[in-house]
PDB file of C-alpha atoms in Angstrom:
ATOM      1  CA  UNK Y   1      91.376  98.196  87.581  1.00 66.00           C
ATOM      2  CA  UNK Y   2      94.266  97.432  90.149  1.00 85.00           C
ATOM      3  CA  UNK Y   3      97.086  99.594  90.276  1.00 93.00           C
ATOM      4  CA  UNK Y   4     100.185  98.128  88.763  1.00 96.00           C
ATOM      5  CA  UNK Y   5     103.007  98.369  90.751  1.00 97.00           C
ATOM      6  CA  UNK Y   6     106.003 100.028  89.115  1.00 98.00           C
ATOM      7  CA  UNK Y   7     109.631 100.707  90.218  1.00 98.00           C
ATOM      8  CA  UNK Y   8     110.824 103.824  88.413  1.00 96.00           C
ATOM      9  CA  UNK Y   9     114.437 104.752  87.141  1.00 92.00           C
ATOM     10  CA  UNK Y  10     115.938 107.886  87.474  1.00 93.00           C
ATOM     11  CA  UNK Y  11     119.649 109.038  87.286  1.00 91.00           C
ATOM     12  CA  UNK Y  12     120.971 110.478  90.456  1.00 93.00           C
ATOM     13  CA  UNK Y  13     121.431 114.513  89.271  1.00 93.00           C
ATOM     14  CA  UNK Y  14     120.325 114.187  85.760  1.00 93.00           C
ATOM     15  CA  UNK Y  15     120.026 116.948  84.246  1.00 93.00           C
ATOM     16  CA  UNK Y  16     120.461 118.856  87.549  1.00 93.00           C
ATOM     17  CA  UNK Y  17     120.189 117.956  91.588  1.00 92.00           C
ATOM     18  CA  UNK Y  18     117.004 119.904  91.446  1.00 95.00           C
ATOM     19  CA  UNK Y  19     115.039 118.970  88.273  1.00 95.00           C
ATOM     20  CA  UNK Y  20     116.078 115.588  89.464  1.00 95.00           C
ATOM     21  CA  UNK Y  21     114.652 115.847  92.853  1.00 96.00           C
ATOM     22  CA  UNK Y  22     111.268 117.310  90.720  1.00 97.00           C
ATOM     23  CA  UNK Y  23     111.190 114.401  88.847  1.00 97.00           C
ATOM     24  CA  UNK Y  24     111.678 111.998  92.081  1.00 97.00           C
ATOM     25  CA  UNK Y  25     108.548 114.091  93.021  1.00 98.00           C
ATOM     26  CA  UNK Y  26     106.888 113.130  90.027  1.00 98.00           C
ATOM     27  CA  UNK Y  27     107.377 110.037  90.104  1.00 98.00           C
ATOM     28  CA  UNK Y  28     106.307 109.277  93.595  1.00 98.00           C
ATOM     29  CA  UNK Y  29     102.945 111.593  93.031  1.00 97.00           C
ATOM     30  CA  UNK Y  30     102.433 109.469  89.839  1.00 97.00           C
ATOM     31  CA  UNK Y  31     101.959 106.043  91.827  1.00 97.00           C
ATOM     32  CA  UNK Y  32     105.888 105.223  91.737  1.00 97.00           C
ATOM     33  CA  UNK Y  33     106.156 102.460  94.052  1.00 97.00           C
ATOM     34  CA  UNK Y  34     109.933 101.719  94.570  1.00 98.00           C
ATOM     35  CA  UNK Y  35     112.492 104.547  93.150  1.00 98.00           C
ATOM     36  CA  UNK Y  36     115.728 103.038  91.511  1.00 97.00           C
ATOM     37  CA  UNK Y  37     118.178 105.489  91.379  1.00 96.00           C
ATOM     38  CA  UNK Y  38     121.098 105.209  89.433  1.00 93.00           C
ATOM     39  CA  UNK Y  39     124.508 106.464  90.605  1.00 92.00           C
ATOM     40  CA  UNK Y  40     125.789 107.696  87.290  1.00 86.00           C
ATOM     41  CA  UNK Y  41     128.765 105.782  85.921  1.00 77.00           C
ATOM     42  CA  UNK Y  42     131.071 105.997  82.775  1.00 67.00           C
ATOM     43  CA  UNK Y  43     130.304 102.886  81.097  1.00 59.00           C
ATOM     44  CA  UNK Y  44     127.057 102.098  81.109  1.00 50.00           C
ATOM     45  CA  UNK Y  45     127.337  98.671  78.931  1.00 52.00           C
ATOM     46  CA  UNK Y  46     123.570  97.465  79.239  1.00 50.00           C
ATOM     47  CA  UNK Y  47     122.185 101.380  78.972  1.00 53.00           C
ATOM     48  CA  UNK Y  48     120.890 102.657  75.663  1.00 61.00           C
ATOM     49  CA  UNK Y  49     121.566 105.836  74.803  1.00 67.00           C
ATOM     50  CA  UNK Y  50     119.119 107.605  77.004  1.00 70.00           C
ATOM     51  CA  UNK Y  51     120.744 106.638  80.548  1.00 73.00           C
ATOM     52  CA  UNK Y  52     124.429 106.543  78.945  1.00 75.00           C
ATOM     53  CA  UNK Y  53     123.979 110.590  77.807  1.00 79.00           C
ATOM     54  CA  UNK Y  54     122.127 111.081  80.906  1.00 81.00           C
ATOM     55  CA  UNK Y  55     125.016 109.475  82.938  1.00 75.00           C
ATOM     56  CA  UNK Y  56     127.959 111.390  80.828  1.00 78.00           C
ATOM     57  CA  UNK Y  57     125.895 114.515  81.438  1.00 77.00           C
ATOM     58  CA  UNK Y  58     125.854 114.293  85.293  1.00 80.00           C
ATOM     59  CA  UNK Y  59     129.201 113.155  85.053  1.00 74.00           C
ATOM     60  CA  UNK Y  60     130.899 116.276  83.178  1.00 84.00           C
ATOM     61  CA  UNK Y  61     129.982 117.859  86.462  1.00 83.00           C
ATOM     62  CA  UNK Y  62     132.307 116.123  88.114  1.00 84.00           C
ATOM     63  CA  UNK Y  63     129.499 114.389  89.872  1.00 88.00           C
ATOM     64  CA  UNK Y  64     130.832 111.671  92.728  1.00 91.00           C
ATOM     65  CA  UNK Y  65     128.823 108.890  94.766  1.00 92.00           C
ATOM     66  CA  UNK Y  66     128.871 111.253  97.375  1.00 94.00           C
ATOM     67  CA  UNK Y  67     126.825 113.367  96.056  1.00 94.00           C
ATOM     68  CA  UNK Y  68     124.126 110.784  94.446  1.00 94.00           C
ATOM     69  CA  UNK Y  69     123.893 109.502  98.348  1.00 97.00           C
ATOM     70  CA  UNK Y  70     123.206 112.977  99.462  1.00 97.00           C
ATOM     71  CA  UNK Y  71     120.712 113.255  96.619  1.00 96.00           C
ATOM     72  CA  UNK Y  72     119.037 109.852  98.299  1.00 97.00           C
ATOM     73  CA  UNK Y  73     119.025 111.057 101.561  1.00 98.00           C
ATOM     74  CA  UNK Y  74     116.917 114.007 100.461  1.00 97.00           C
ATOM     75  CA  UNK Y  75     114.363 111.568  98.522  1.00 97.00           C
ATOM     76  CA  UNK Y  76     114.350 109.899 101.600  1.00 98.00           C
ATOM     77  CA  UNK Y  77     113.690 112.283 104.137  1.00 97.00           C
ATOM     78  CA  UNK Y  78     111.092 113.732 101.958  1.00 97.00           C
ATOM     79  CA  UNK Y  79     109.501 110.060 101.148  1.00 97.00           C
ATOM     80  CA  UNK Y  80     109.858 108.389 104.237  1.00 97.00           C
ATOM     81  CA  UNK Y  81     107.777 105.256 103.020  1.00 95.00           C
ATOM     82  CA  UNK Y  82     108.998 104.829  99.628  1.00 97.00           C
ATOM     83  CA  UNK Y  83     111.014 101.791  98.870  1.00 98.00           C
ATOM     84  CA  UNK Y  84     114.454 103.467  97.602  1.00 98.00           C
ATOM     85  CA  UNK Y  85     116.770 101.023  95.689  1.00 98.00           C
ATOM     86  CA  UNK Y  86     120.159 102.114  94.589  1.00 98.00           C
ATOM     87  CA  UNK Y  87     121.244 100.890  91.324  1.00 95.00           C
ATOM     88  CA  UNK Y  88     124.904 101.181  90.125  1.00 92.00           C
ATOM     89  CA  UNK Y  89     128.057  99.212  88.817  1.00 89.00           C
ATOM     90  CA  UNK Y  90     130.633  96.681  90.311  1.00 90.00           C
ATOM     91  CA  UNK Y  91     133.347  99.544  90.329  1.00 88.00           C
ATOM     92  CA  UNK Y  92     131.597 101.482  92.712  1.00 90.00           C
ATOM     93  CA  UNK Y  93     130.538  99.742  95.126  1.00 92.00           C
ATOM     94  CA  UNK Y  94     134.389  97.487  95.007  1.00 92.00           C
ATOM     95  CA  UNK Y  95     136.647 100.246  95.243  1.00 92.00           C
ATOM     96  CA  UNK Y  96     135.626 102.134  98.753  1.00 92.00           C
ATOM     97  CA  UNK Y  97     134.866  98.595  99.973  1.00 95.00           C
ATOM     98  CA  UNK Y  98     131.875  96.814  99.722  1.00 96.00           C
ATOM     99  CA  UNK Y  99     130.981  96.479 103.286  1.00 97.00           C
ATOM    100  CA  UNK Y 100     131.994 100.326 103.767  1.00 97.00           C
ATOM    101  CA  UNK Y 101     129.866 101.286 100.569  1.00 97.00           C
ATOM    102  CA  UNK Y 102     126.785  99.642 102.084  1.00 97.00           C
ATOM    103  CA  UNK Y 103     127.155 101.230 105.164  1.00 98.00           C
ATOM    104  CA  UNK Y 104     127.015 104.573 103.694  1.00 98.00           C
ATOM    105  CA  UNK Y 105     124.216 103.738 101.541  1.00 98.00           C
ATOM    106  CA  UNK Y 106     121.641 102.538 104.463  1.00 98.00           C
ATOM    107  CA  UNK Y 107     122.777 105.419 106.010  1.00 98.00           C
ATOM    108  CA  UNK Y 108     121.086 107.390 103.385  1.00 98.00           C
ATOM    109  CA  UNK Y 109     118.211 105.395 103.755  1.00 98.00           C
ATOM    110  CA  UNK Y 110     118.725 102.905 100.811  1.00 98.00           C
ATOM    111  CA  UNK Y 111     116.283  99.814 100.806  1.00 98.00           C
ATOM    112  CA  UNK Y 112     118.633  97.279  98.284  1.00 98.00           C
ATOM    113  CA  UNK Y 113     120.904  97.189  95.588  1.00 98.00           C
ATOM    114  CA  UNK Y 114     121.253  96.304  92.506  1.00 97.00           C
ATOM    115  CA  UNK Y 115     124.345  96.101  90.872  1.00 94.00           C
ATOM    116  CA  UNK Y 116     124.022  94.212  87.794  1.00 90.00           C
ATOM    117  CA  UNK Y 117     127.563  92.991  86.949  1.00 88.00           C
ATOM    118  CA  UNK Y 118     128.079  91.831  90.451  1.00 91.00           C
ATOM    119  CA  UNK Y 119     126.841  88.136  89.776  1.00 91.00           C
ATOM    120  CA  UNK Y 120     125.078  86.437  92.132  1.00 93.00           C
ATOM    121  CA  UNK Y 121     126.992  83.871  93.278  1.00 92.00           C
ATOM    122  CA  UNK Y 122     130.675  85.828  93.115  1.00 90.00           C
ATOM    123  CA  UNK Y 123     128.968  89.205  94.642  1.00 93.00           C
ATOM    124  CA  UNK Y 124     132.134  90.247  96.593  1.00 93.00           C
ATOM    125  CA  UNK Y 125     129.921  90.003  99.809  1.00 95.00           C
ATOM    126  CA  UNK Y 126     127.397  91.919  98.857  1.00 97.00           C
ATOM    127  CA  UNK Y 127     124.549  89.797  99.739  1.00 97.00           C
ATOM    128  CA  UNK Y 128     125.698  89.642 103.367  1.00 97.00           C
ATOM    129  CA  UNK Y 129     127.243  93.388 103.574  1.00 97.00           C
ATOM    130  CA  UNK Y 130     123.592  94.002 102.496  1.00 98.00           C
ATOM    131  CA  UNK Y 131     121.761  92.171 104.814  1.00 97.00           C
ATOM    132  CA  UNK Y 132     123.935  93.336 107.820  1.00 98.00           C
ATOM    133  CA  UNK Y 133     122.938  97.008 107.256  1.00 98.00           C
ATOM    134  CA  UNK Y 134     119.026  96.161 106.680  1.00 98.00           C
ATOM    135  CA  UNK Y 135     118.965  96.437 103.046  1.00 98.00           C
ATOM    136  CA  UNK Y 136     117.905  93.392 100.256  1.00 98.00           C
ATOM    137  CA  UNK Y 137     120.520  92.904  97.326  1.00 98.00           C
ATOM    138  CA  UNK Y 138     118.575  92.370  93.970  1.00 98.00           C
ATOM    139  CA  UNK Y 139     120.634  89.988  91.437  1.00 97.00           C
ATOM    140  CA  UNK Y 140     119.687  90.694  87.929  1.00 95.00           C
ATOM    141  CA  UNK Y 141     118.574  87.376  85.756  1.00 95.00           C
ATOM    142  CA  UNK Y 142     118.488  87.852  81.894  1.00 91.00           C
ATOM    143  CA  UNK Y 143     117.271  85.863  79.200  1.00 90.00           C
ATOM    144  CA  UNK Y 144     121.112  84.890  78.202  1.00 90.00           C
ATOM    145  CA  UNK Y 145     121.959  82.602  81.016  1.00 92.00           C
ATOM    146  CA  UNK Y 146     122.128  78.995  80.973  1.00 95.00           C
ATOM    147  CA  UNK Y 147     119.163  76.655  82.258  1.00 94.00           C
ATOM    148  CA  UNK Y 148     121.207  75.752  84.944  1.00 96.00           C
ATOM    149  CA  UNK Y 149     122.648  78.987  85.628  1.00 96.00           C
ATOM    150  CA  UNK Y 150     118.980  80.615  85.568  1.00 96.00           C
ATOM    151  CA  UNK Y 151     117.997  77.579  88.239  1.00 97.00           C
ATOM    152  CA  UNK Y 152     120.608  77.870  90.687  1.00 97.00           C
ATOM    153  CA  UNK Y 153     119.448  81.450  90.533  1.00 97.00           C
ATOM    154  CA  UNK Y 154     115.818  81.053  91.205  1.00 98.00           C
ATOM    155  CA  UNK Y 155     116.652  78.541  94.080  1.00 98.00           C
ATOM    156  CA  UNK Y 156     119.393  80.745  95.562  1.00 97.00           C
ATOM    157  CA  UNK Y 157     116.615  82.720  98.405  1.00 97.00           C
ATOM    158  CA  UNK Y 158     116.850  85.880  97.186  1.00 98.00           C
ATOM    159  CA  UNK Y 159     113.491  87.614  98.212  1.00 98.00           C
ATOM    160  CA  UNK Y 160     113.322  89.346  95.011  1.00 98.00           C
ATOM    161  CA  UNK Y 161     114.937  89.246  91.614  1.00 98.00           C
ATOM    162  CA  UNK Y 162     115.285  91.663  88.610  1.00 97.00           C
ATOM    163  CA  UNK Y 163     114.122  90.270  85.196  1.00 95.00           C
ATOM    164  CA  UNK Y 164     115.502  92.031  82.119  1.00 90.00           C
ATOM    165  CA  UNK Y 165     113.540  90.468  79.752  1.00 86.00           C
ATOM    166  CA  UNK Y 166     115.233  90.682  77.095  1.00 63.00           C
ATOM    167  CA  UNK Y 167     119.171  90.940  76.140  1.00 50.00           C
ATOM    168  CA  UNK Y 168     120.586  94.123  74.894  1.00 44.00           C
ATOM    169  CA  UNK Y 169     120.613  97.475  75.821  1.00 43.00           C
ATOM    170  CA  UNK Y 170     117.655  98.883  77.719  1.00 46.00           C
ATOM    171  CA  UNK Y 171     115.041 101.819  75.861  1.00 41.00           C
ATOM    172  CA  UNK Y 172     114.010  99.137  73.023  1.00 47.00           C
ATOM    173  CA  UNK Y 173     110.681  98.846  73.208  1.00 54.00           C
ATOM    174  CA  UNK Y 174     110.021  95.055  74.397  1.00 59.00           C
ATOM    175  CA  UNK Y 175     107.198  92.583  73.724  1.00 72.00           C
ATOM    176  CA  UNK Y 176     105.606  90.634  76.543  1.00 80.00           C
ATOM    177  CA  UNK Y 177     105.295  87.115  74.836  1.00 86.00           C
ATOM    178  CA  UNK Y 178     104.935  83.593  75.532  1.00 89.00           C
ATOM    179  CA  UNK Y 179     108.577  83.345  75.584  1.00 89.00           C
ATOM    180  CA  UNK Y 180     108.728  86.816  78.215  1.00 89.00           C
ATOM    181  CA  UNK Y 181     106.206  84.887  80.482  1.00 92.00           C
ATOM    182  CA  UNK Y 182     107.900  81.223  80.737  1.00 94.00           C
ATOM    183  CA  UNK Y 183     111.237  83.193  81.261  1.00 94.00           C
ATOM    184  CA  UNK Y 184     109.736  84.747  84.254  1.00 95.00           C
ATOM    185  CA  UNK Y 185     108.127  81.572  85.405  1.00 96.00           C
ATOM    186  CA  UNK Y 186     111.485  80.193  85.631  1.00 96.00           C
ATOM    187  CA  UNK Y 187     112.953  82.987  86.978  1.00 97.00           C
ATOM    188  CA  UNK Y 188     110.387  82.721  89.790  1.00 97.00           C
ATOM    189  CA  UNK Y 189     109.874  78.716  90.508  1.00 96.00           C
ATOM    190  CA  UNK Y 190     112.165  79.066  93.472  1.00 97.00           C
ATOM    191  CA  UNK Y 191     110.082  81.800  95.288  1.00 97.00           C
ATOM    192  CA  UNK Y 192     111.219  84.713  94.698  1.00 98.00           C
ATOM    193  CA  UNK Y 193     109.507  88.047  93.939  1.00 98.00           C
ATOM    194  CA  UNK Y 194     109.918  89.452  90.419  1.00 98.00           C
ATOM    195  CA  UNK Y 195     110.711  92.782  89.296  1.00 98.00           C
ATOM    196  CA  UNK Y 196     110.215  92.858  85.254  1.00 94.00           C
ATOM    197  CA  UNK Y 197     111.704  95.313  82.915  1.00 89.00           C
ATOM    198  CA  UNK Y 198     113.954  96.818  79.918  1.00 83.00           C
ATOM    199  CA  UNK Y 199     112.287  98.174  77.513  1.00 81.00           C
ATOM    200  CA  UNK Y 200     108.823  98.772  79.313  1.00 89.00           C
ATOM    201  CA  UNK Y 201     107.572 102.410  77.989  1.00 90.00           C
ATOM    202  CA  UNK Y 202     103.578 101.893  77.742  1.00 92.00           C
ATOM    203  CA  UNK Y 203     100.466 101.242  79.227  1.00 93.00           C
ATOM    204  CA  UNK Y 204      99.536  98.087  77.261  1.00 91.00           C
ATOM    205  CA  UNK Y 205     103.359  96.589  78.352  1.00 91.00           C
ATOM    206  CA  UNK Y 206     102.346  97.141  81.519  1.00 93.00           C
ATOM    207  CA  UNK Y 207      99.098  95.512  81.602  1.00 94.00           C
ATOM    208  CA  UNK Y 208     100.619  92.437  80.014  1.00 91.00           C
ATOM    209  CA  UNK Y 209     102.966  92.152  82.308  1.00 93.00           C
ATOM    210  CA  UNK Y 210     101.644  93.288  85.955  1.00 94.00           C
ATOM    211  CA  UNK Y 211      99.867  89.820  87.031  1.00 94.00           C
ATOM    212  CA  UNK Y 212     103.803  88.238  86.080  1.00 95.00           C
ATOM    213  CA  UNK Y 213     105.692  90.381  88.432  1.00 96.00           C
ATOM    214  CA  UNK Y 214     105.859  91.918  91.536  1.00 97.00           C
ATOM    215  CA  UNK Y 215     106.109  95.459  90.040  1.00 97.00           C
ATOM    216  CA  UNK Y 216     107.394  96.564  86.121  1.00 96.00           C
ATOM    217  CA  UNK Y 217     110.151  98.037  85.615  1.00 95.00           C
ATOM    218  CA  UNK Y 218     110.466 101.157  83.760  1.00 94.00           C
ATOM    219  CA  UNK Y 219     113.585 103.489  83.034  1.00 86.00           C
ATOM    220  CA  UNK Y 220     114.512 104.813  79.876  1.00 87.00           C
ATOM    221  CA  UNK Y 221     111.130 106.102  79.105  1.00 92.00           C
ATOM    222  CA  UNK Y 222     111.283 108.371  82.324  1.00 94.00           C
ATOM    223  CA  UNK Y 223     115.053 109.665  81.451  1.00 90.00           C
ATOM    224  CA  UNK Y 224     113.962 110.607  77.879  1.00 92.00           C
ATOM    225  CA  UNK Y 225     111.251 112.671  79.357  1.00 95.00           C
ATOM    226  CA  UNK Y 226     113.378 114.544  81.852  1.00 94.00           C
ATOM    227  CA  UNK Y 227     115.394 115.232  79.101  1.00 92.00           C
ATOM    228  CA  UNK Y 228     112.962 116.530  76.719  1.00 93.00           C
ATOM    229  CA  UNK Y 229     111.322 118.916  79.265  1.00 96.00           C
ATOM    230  CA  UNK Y 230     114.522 119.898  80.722  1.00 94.00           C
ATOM    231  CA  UNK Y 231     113.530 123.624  80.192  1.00 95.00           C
ATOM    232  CA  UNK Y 232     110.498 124.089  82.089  1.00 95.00           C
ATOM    233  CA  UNK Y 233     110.357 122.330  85.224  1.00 95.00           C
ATOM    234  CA  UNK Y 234     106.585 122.475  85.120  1.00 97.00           C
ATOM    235  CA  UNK Y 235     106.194 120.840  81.990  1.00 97.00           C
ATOM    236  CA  UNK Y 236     109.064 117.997  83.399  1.00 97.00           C
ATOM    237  CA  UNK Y 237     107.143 116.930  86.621  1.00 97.00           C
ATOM    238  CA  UNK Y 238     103.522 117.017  84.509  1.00 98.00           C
ATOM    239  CA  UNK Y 239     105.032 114.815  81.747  1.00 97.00           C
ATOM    240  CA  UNK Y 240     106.995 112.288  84.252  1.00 97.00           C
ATOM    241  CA  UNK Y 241     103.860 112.272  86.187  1.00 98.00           C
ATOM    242  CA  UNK Y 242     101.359 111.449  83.448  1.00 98.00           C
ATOM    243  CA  UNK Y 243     103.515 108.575  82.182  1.00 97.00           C
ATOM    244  CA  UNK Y 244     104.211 107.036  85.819  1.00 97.00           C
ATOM    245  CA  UNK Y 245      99.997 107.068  85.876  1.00 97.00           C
ATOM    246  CA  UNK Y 246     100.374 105.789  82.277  1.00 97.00           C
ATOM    247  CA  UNK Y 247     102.086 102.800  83.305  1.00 97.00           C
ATOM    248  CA  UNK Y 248     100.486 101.890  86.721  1.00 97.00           C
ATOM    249  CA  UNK Y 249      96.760 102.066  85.271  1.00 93.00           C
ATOM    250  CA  UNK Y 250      95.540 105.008  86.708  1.00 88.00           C
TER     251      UNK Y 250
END
């Protein structure tokens, strides 16, 4: 069988900056294609409860975006040729400045963004602060927008797009049906590569869904791990591992 694929989610220091780097580790020895890492953030609205304790955990540290860029630079100089996307909130990215925030985070060797509550068409110049320092921004398409919406979307030229495929908050388990696949046909009609998730945690969800996309999606099921192995690193990287091989078929 082919090798599905799969972009990864982790939370930028979660529990700690070094069973989080472990975890990056076993990810990327798993088969992790693309790493989306998360810059923690307080309100979480689209997180279940895995990535919104995760995120309150890192940030009772007192945990800033500086330090989940210096936590990318590491994955990056240690994973030179794996496809690093940063994945945070509007608040973020707005308040040092948009074009100043993606400076910073190709500078830390950042691939693309995604940064779901920055729509697509009202991005604050994201798209083009993107593009200026080599990186891709990712808009996020869900199930809840209008036809039209969805097809000015599709047609817009992003090179890729994120399909949640399904509303509510992410760590539900999610069933790839009819109605999953003509939602990513539409999604896709305009060109663009897919990247499906929320709520992807198995093998079979995988399988379903690999010849749809361009690579699942997979998040909670990683941070629930890390956070039941917390204790023993060695048990962490062998269960984040197994699951990452889980999901991409081998």
């Amino acid at each position: 069988m082919q090798k599905i694929k799969l972009m990864s989610h982790l939370v930028a220091g979660y529990p700690s900056d070094e069973l989080s780097l472990e975890a990056a580790r076993a990810l990327v020895k798993g088969g992790a294609d693309i790493l989306e890492i998360q810059l923690p953030f307080s309100d979480p609205s689209a997180d279940g409860p895995a990535i919104q304790t995760a995120c309150t955990t890192v940030l009772k540290r007192n945990y800033k975006t500086a330090d989940g860029l210096n936590f990318i630079s590491k994955i990056r100089k240690e994973f030179p040729r794996t496809t690093i996307y940063l994945m945070s909130y509007g608040s973020l990215i707005y308040t040092p400045g948009v074009e100043n925030f993606c400076k910073k985070a190709a500078q830390a060797g950042v691939n693309g963004m995604i940064i779901p509550d920055l729509p697509f068409d009202h991005d604050e110049g994201l798209t083009k602060s993107c593009k200026e320092n080599g990186m891709i921004n990712i808009p996020v398409a869900a199930p809840s927008m209008s036809a039209e919406r969805l097809k000015v979307l599709a047609h817009a030229g992003f090179p890729y797009i994120y399909a949640a495929l399904r509303t509510g908050i992410t760590g539900s388990d999610t069933a790839i049906n009819k109605e999953t696949l003509d939602f990513i046909s539409k999604v896709s009609e305009g060109g663009s590569k897919i990247y499906g998730g929320f709520g992807i945690s198995n093998g079979s969800q995988a399988k379903a869904l690999a010849s749809h996309v361009e690579a699942i999606v997979a998040g909670s099921v990683f941070v629930r791990l890390i956070a039941e192995h917390q204790s023993d690193s060695a048990q962490l990287s062998s269960a984040v591992e197994s699951k990452a091989r889980e999901l991409t078929g081998q």
